[in-house]
Tab-separated table of N, CA and C in Angstrom:
chain	number	residue	atom	x	y	z
R	382	MET	N	21.586	-55.244	64.935
R	382	MET	CA	21.612	-55.861	66.248
R	382	MET	C	21.332	-57.356	66.090
R	383	GLU	N	22.166	-58.156	66.702
R	383	GLU	CA	22.000	-59.598	66.607
R	383	GLU	C	20.891	-60.061	67.532
R	384	PRO	N	20.293	-61.208	67.262
R	384	PRO	CA	19.182	-61.698	68.077
R	384	PRO	C	19.538	-61.895	69.550
R	385	ASN	N	20.784	-62.212	69.877
R	385	ASN	CA	21.172	-62.482	71.256
R	385	ASN	C	21.419	-61.201	72.052
R	386	GLN	N	21.628	-60.085	71.367
R	386	GLN	CA	21.931	-58.839	72.046
R	386	GLN	C	20.660	-58.167	72.529
R	387	GLN	N	20.797	-57.464	73.630
R	387	GLN	CA	19.688	-56.681	74.149
R	387	GLN	C	19.988	-55.217	73.913
R	388	CYS	N	18.952	-54.469	73.737
R	388	CYS	CA	19.091	-53.031	73.665
R	388	CYS	C	19.640	-52.555	75.011
R	389	GLU	N	20.499	-51.510	75.016
R	389	GLU	CA	21.097	-51.081	76.273
R	389	GLU	C	20.072	-50.548	77.265
R	390	PHE	N	18.887	-50.129	76.802
R	390	PHE	CA	17.865	-49.614	77.682
R	390	PHE	C	16.830	-50.663	78.070
R	391	ALA	N	16.924	-51.856	77.503
R	391	ALA	CA	15.897	-52.872	77.731
R	391	ALA	C	15.792	-53.268	79.196
R	392	GLY	N	16.894	-53.329	79.897
R	392	GLY	CA	16.861	-53.777	81.283
R	392	GLY	C	16.989	-52.652	82.290
R	393	ALA	N	16.670	-51.431	81.868
R	393	ALA	CA	16.886	-50.285	82.750
R	393	ALA	C	16.080	-50.376	84.040
R	394	LEU	N	14.905	-50.971	84.003
R	394	LEU	CA	14.080	-51.033	85.208
R	394	LEU	C	14.008	-52.430	85.804
R	395	THR	N	14.875	-53.307	85.361
R	395	THR	CA	14.901	-54.650	85.940
R	395	THR	C	16.188	-54.808	86.749
R	396	PRO	N	16.158	-55.626	87.779
R	396	PRO	CA	17.370	-55.810	88.573
R	396	PRO	C	18.459	-56.458	87.732
R	397	ASN	N	19.526	-55.716	87.401
R	397	ASN	CA	20.554	-56.267	86.523
R	397	ASN	C	21.951	-56.141	87.102
R	398	ASN	N	22.101	-55.601	88.288
R	398	ASN	CA	23.400	-55.586	88.934
R	398	ASN	C	23.203	-55.711	90.436
R	399	ARG	N	24.285	-55.737	91.149
R	399	ARG	CA	24.189	-56.003	92.590
R	399	ARG	C	23.402	-54.940	93.347
R	400	GLN	N	23.610	-53.669	92.992
R	400	GLN	CA	22.914	-52.612	93.714
R	400	GLN	C	21.405	-52.687	93.484
R	401	THR	N	21.007	-52.856	92.234
R	401	THR	CA	19.572	-52.916	91.955
R	401	THR	C	18.964	-54.201	92.501
R	402	GLN	N	19.731	-55.290	92.509
R	402	GLN	CA	19.235	-56.522	93.105
R	402	GLN	C	19.026	-56.346	94.601
R	403	PHE	N	19.957	-55.671	95.263
R	403	PHE	CA	19.832	-55.414	96.692
R	403	PHE	C	18.589	-54.561	96.965
R	404	ILE	N	18.434	-53.475	96.214
R	404	ILE	CA	17.286	-52.582	96.409
R	404	ILE	C	15.986	-53.330	96.168
R	405	ALA	N	15.907	-54.073	95.060
R	405	ALA	CA	14.680	-54.795	94.723
R	405	ALA	C	14.336	-55.819	95.806
R	406	LYS	N	15.323	-56.577	96.256
R	406	LYS	CA	15.084	-57.621	97.253
R	406	LYS	C	14.555	-57.031	98.557
R	407	HIS	N	15.212	-56.000	99.045
R	407	HIS	CA	14.851	-55.471	100.361
R	407	HIS	C	13.593	-54.609	100.328
R	408	VAL	N	13.373	-53.886	99.250
R	408	VAL	CA	12.120	-53.133	99.119
R	408	VAL	C	10.956	-54.117	99.045
R	409	ARG	N	11.138	-55.207	98.298
R	409	ARG	CA	10.099	-56.232	98.179
R	409	ARG	C	9.780	-56.833	99.547
R	410	ILE	N	10.800	-57.123	100.333
R	410	ILE	CA	10.594	-57.697	101.669
R	410	ILE	C	9.833	-56.719	102.564
R	411	ILE	N	10.256	-55.466	102.570
R	411	ILE	CA	9.625	-54.468	103.451
R	411	ILE	C	8.166	-54.239	103.061
R	412	LEU	N	7.894	-54.091	101.776
R	412	LEU	CA	6.515	-53.850	101.346
R	412	LEU	C	5.623	-55.056	101.597
R	413	THR	N	6.169	-56.260	101.417
R	413	THR	CA	5.398	-57.473	101.674
R	413	THR	C	5.071	-57.589	103.157
R	414	GLU	N	6.047	-57.281	104.017
R	414	GLU	CA	5.815	-57.338	105.461
R	414	GLU	C	4.763	-56.325	105.911
R	415	ARG	N	4.654	-55.234	105.189
R	415	ARG	CA	3.656	-54.214	105.538
R	415	ARG	C	2.272	-54.536	104.991
R	416	GLY	N	2.154	-55.663	104.265
R	416	GLY	CA	0.838	-56.148	103.867
R	416	GLY	C	0.335	-55.676	102.508
R	417	TYR	N	1.202	-55.146	101.668
R	417	TYR	CA	0.765	-54.715	100.340
R	417	TYR	C	0.584	-55.921	99.426
R	418	SER	N	-0.298	-55.790	98.443
R	418	SER	CA	-0.539	-56.885	97.498
R	418	SER	C	0.671	-57.056	96.580
R	419	HIS	N	0.718	-58.200	95.905
R	419	HIS	CA	1.853	-58.512	95.031
R	419	HIS	C	2.029	-57.451	93.943
R	420	SER	N	0.959	-57.042	93.304
R	420	SER	CA	1.078	-56.068	92.219
R	420	SER	C	1.542	-54.709	92.754
R	421	THR	N	1.083	-54.341	93.934
R	421	THR	CA	1.504	-53.076	94.534
R	421	THR	C	2.972	-53.146	94.934
R	422	VAL	N	3.397	-54.280	95.454
R	422	VAL	CA	4.809	-54.466	95.818
R	422	VAL	C	5.688	-54.311	94.581
R	423	GLU	N	5.280	-54.923	93.487
R	423	GLU	CA	6.085	-54.841	92.260
R	423	GLU	C	6.144	-53.415	91.720
R	424	ARG	N	5.039	-52.669	91.846
R	424	ARG	CA	5.058	-51.259	91.439
R	424	ARG	C	6.049	-50.479	92.296
R	425	GLY	N	6.061	-50.759	93.586
R	425	GLY	CA	6.991	-50.096	94.491
R	425	GLY	C	8.437	-50.436	94.177
R	426	VAL	N	8.697	-51.695	93.853
R	426	VAL	CA	10.051	-52.121	93.500
R	426	VAL	C	10.510	-51.406	92.225
R	427	ARG	N	9.631	-51.338	91.230
R	427	ARG	CA	9.988	-50.639	89.988
R	427	ARG	C	10.289	-49.165	90.246
R	428	GLU	N	9.510	-48.548	91.127
R	428	GLU	CA	9.732	-47.140	91.446
R	428	GLU	C	11.059	-46.956	92.186
R	429	ALA	N	11.394	-47.853	93.084
R	429	ALA	CA	12.664	-47.762	93.816
R	429	ALA	C	13.843	-47.891	92.852
R	430	ILE	N	13.754	-48.829	91.926
R	430	ILE	CA	14.839	-49.025	90.964
R	430	ILE	C	14.922	-47.831	90.010
R	431	ARG	N	13.761	-47.315	89.610
R	431	ARG	CA	13.751	-46.142	88.729
R	431	ARG	C	14.408	-44.957	89.437
R	432	THR	N	14.112	-44.787	90.707
R	432	THR	CA	14.717	-43.717	91.490
R	432	THR	C	16.227	-43.897	91.563
R	433	TYR	N	16.666	-45.134	91.752
R	433	TYR	CA	18.102	-45.418	91.811
R	433	TYR	C	18.794	-45.027	90.506
R	434	HIS	N	18.159	-45.345	89.377
R	434	HIS	CA	18.769	-45.061	88.083
R	434	HIS	C	18.715	-43.578	87.710
R	435	HIS	N	17.704	-42.869	88.152
R	435	HIS	CA	17.508	-41.499	87.689
R	435	HIS	C	17.933	-40.427	88.682
R	436	GLU	N	18.051	-40.777	89.950
R	436	GLU	CA	18.465	-39.791	90.950
R	436	GLU	C	19.981	-39.651	90.891
R	437	GLY	N	20.455	-38.432	90.837
R	437	GLY	CA	21.889	-38.241	90.708
R	437	GLY	C	22.594	-37.955	92.014
R	438	ASN	N	21.936	-37.287	92.915
R	438	ASN	CA	22.598	-36.843	94.141
R	438	ASN	C	21.982	-37.500	95.361
R	439	PHE	N	22.542	-38.634	95.750
R	439	PHE	CA	22.095	-39.282	96.982
R	439	PHE	C	22.950	-38.768	98.127
R	440	PRO	N	22.354	-38.500	99.274
R	440	PRO	CA	23.193	-38.168	100.438
R	440	PRO	C	24.077	-39.377	100.771
R	441	ARG	N	25.212	-39.127	101.329
R	441	ARG	CA	26.160	-40.207	101.617
R	441	ARG	C	25.509	-41.277	102.503
R	442	GLY	N	25.499	-42.508	102.010
R	442	GLY	CA	24.966	-43.633	102.776
R	442	GLY	C	23.447	-43.724	102.805
R	443	LYS	N	22.760	-42.948	101.987
R	443	LYS	CA	21.298	-42.908	102.031
R	443	LYS	C	20.637	-43.390	100.745
R	444	VAL	N	21.366	-44.103	99.915
R	444	VAL	CA	20.814	-44.546	98.640
R	444	VAL	C	19.579	-45.411	98.862
R	445	PHE	N	19.698	-46.428	99.709
R	445	PHE	CA	18.569	-47.322	99.932
R	445	PHE	C	17.405	-46.584	100.576
R	446	ASP	N	17.698	-45.700	101.527
R	446	ASP	CA	16.637	-44.961	102.216
R	446	ASP	C	15.837	-44.095	101.242
R	447	VAL	N	16.527	-43.449	100.311
R	447	VAL	CA	15.849	-42.601	99.327
R	447	VAL	C	14.991	-43.459	98.394
R	448	CYS	N	15.530	-44.593	97.962
R	448	CYS	CA	14.779	-45.491	97.064
R	448	CYS	C	13.557	-46.074	97.777
R	449	LEU	N	13.716	-46.480	99.033
R	449	LEU	CA	12.597	-47.013	99.805
R	449	LEU	C	11.535	-45.940	100.018
R	450	ALA	N	11.961	-44.724	100.308
R	450	ALA	CA	11.003	-43.628	100.501
R	450	ALA	C	10.204	-43.379	99.222
R	451	ALA	N	10.851	-43.457	98.069
R	451	ALA	CA	10.149	-43.273	96.797
R	451	ALA	C	9.126	-44.379	96.589
R	452	ALA	N	9.496	-45.608	96.922
R	452	ALA	CA	8.576	-46.742	96.770
R	452	ALA	C	7.384	-46.593	97.714
R	453	LEU	N	7.645	-46.218	98.955
R	453	LEU	CA	6.562	-46.060	99.928
R	453	LEU	C	5.643	-44.902	99.548
R	454	HIS	N	6.221	-43.855	99.002
R	454	HIS	CA	5.401	-42.716	98.575
R	454	HIS	C	4.458	-43.129	97.445
R	455	LEU	N	4.935	-43.997	96.564
R	455	LEU	CA	4.110	-44.446	95.446
R	455	LEU	C	2.971	-45.344	95.909
R	456	VAL	N	3.218	-46.223	96.871
R	456	VAL	CA	2.215	-47.226	97.231
R	456	VAL	C	1.329	-46.839	98.404
R	457	LYS	N	1.653	-45.741	99.084
R	457	LYS	CA	0.835	-45.387	100.248
R	457	LYS	C	-0.577	-45.019	99.799
R	458	PRO	N	-1.563	-45.322	100.616
R	458	PRO	CA	-2.938	-44.979	100.256
R	458	PRO	C	-3.116	-43.468	100.216
R	459	ILE	N	-3.912	-43.025	99.288
R	459	ILE	CA	-4.187	-41.604	99.169
R	459	ILE	C	-5.258	-41.240	100.183
R	460	LYS	N	-4.966	-40.251	100.988
R	460	LYS	CA	-5.935	-39.816	101.986
R	460	LYS	C	-6.680	-38.618	101.416
R	461	ILE	N	-7.971	-38.749	101.341
R	461	ILE	CA	-8.799	-37.683	100.815
R	461	ILE	C	-9.332	-36.874	101.986
R	462	LYS	N	-9.137	-35.576	101.893
R	462	LYS	CA	-9.643	-34.729	102.963
R	462	LYS	C	-11.154	-34.661	102.842
R	463	THR	N	-11.801	-34.896	103.936
R	463	THR	CA	-13.261	-34.840	103.944
R	463	THR	C	-13.703	-33.629	104.738
R	464	LYS	N	-14.875	-33.166	104.409
R	464	LYS	CA	-15.427	-32.037	105.142
R	464	LYS	C	-15.850	-32.532	106.517
R	465	PRO	N	-15.704	-31.696	107.521
R	465	PRO	CA	-16.167	-32.117	108.849
R	465	PRO	C	-17.679	-32.324	108.829
R	466	ALA	N	-18.117	-33.278	109.584
R	466	ALA	CA	-19.547	-33.591	109.628
R	466	ALA	C	-20.322	-32.393	110.156
R	467	ALA	N	-21.477	-32.183	109.569
R	467	ALA	CA	-22.317	-31.074	110.016
R	467	ALA	C	-22.798	-31.370	111.433
R	468	LYS	N	-22.789	-30.349	112.229
R	468	LYS	CA	-23.227	-30.541	113.609
R	468	LYS	C	-24.734	-30.714	113.620
R	469	SER	N	-25.147	-31.704	114.355
R	469	SER	CA	-26.589	-31.920	114.457
R	469	SER	C	-27.159	-30.915	115.454
R	470	PRO	N	-28.351	-30.448	115.177
R	470	PRO	CA	-28.937	-29.474	116.117
R	470	PRO	C	-29.172	-30.151	117.464
R	471	LYS	N	-28.942	-29.394	118.500
R	471	LYS	CA	-29.133	-29.941	119.842
R	471	LYS	C	-30.619	-30.124	120.099
R	472	LYS	N	-30.901	-31.224	120.688
R	472	LYS	CA	-32.298	-31.484	121.040
R	472	LYS	C	-32.614	-30.715	122.315
R	473	SER	N	-33.700	-30.032	122.251
R	473	SER	CA	-34.054	-29.280	123.450
R	473	SER	C	-34.797	-30.201	124.415
R	474	VAL	N	-34.452	-30.087	125.655
R	474	VAL	CA	-35.069	-30.896	126.691
R	474	VAL	C	-36.066	-29.994	127.422
R	475	PRO	N	-37.315	-30.433	127.518
R	475	PRO	CA	-38.279	-29.580	128.201
R	475	PRO	C	-37.909	-29.427	129.681
R	476	HIS	N	-38.009	-28.213	130.135
R	476	HIS	CA	-37.719	-27.919	131.544
R	476	HIS	C	-39.048	-27.852	132.287
R	477	PHE	N	-39.124	-28.534	133.357
R	477	PHE	CA	-40.331	-28.521	134.165
R	477	PHE	C	-40.091	-27.645	135.386
R	478	ASN	N	-40.994	-26.728	135.597
R	478	ASN	CA	-40.895	-25.875	136.775
R	478	ASN	C	-41.464	-26.633	137.970
R	479	LYS	N	-40.673	-26.651	138.970
R	479	LYS	CA	-41.144	-27.311	140.195
R	479	LYS	C	-41.673	-26.219	141.120
R	480	ALA	N	-42.885	-25.864	140.901
R	480	ALA	CA	-43.496	-24.826	141.756
R	480	ALA	C	-44.197	-25.490	142.923
R	481	ALA	N	-44.031	-24.941	144.044
R	481	ALA	CA	-44.641	-25.516	145.225
R	481	ALA	C	-46.051	-25.046	145.430
């Protein structure tokens, strides 16, 4: 391999054609608008591009939607189920008899 040549797999996860450039650009815009940090946005972009390269069966016209969904699934915060708070015992209120 000559020094100027790249391995065919070297750019697999980088934007190297129009489709991946489109996906990377728009996923980056959407994630940035939603307030994610730069490193999280880049992780989402890599996941969207990886999905584009590895997914074989996209529904007609849904390529970008599937890639965006994969990116959002990767970067969404993990919600941990918590146990419901223990009920505090009811405070008893003294009852006063009003005897005449």
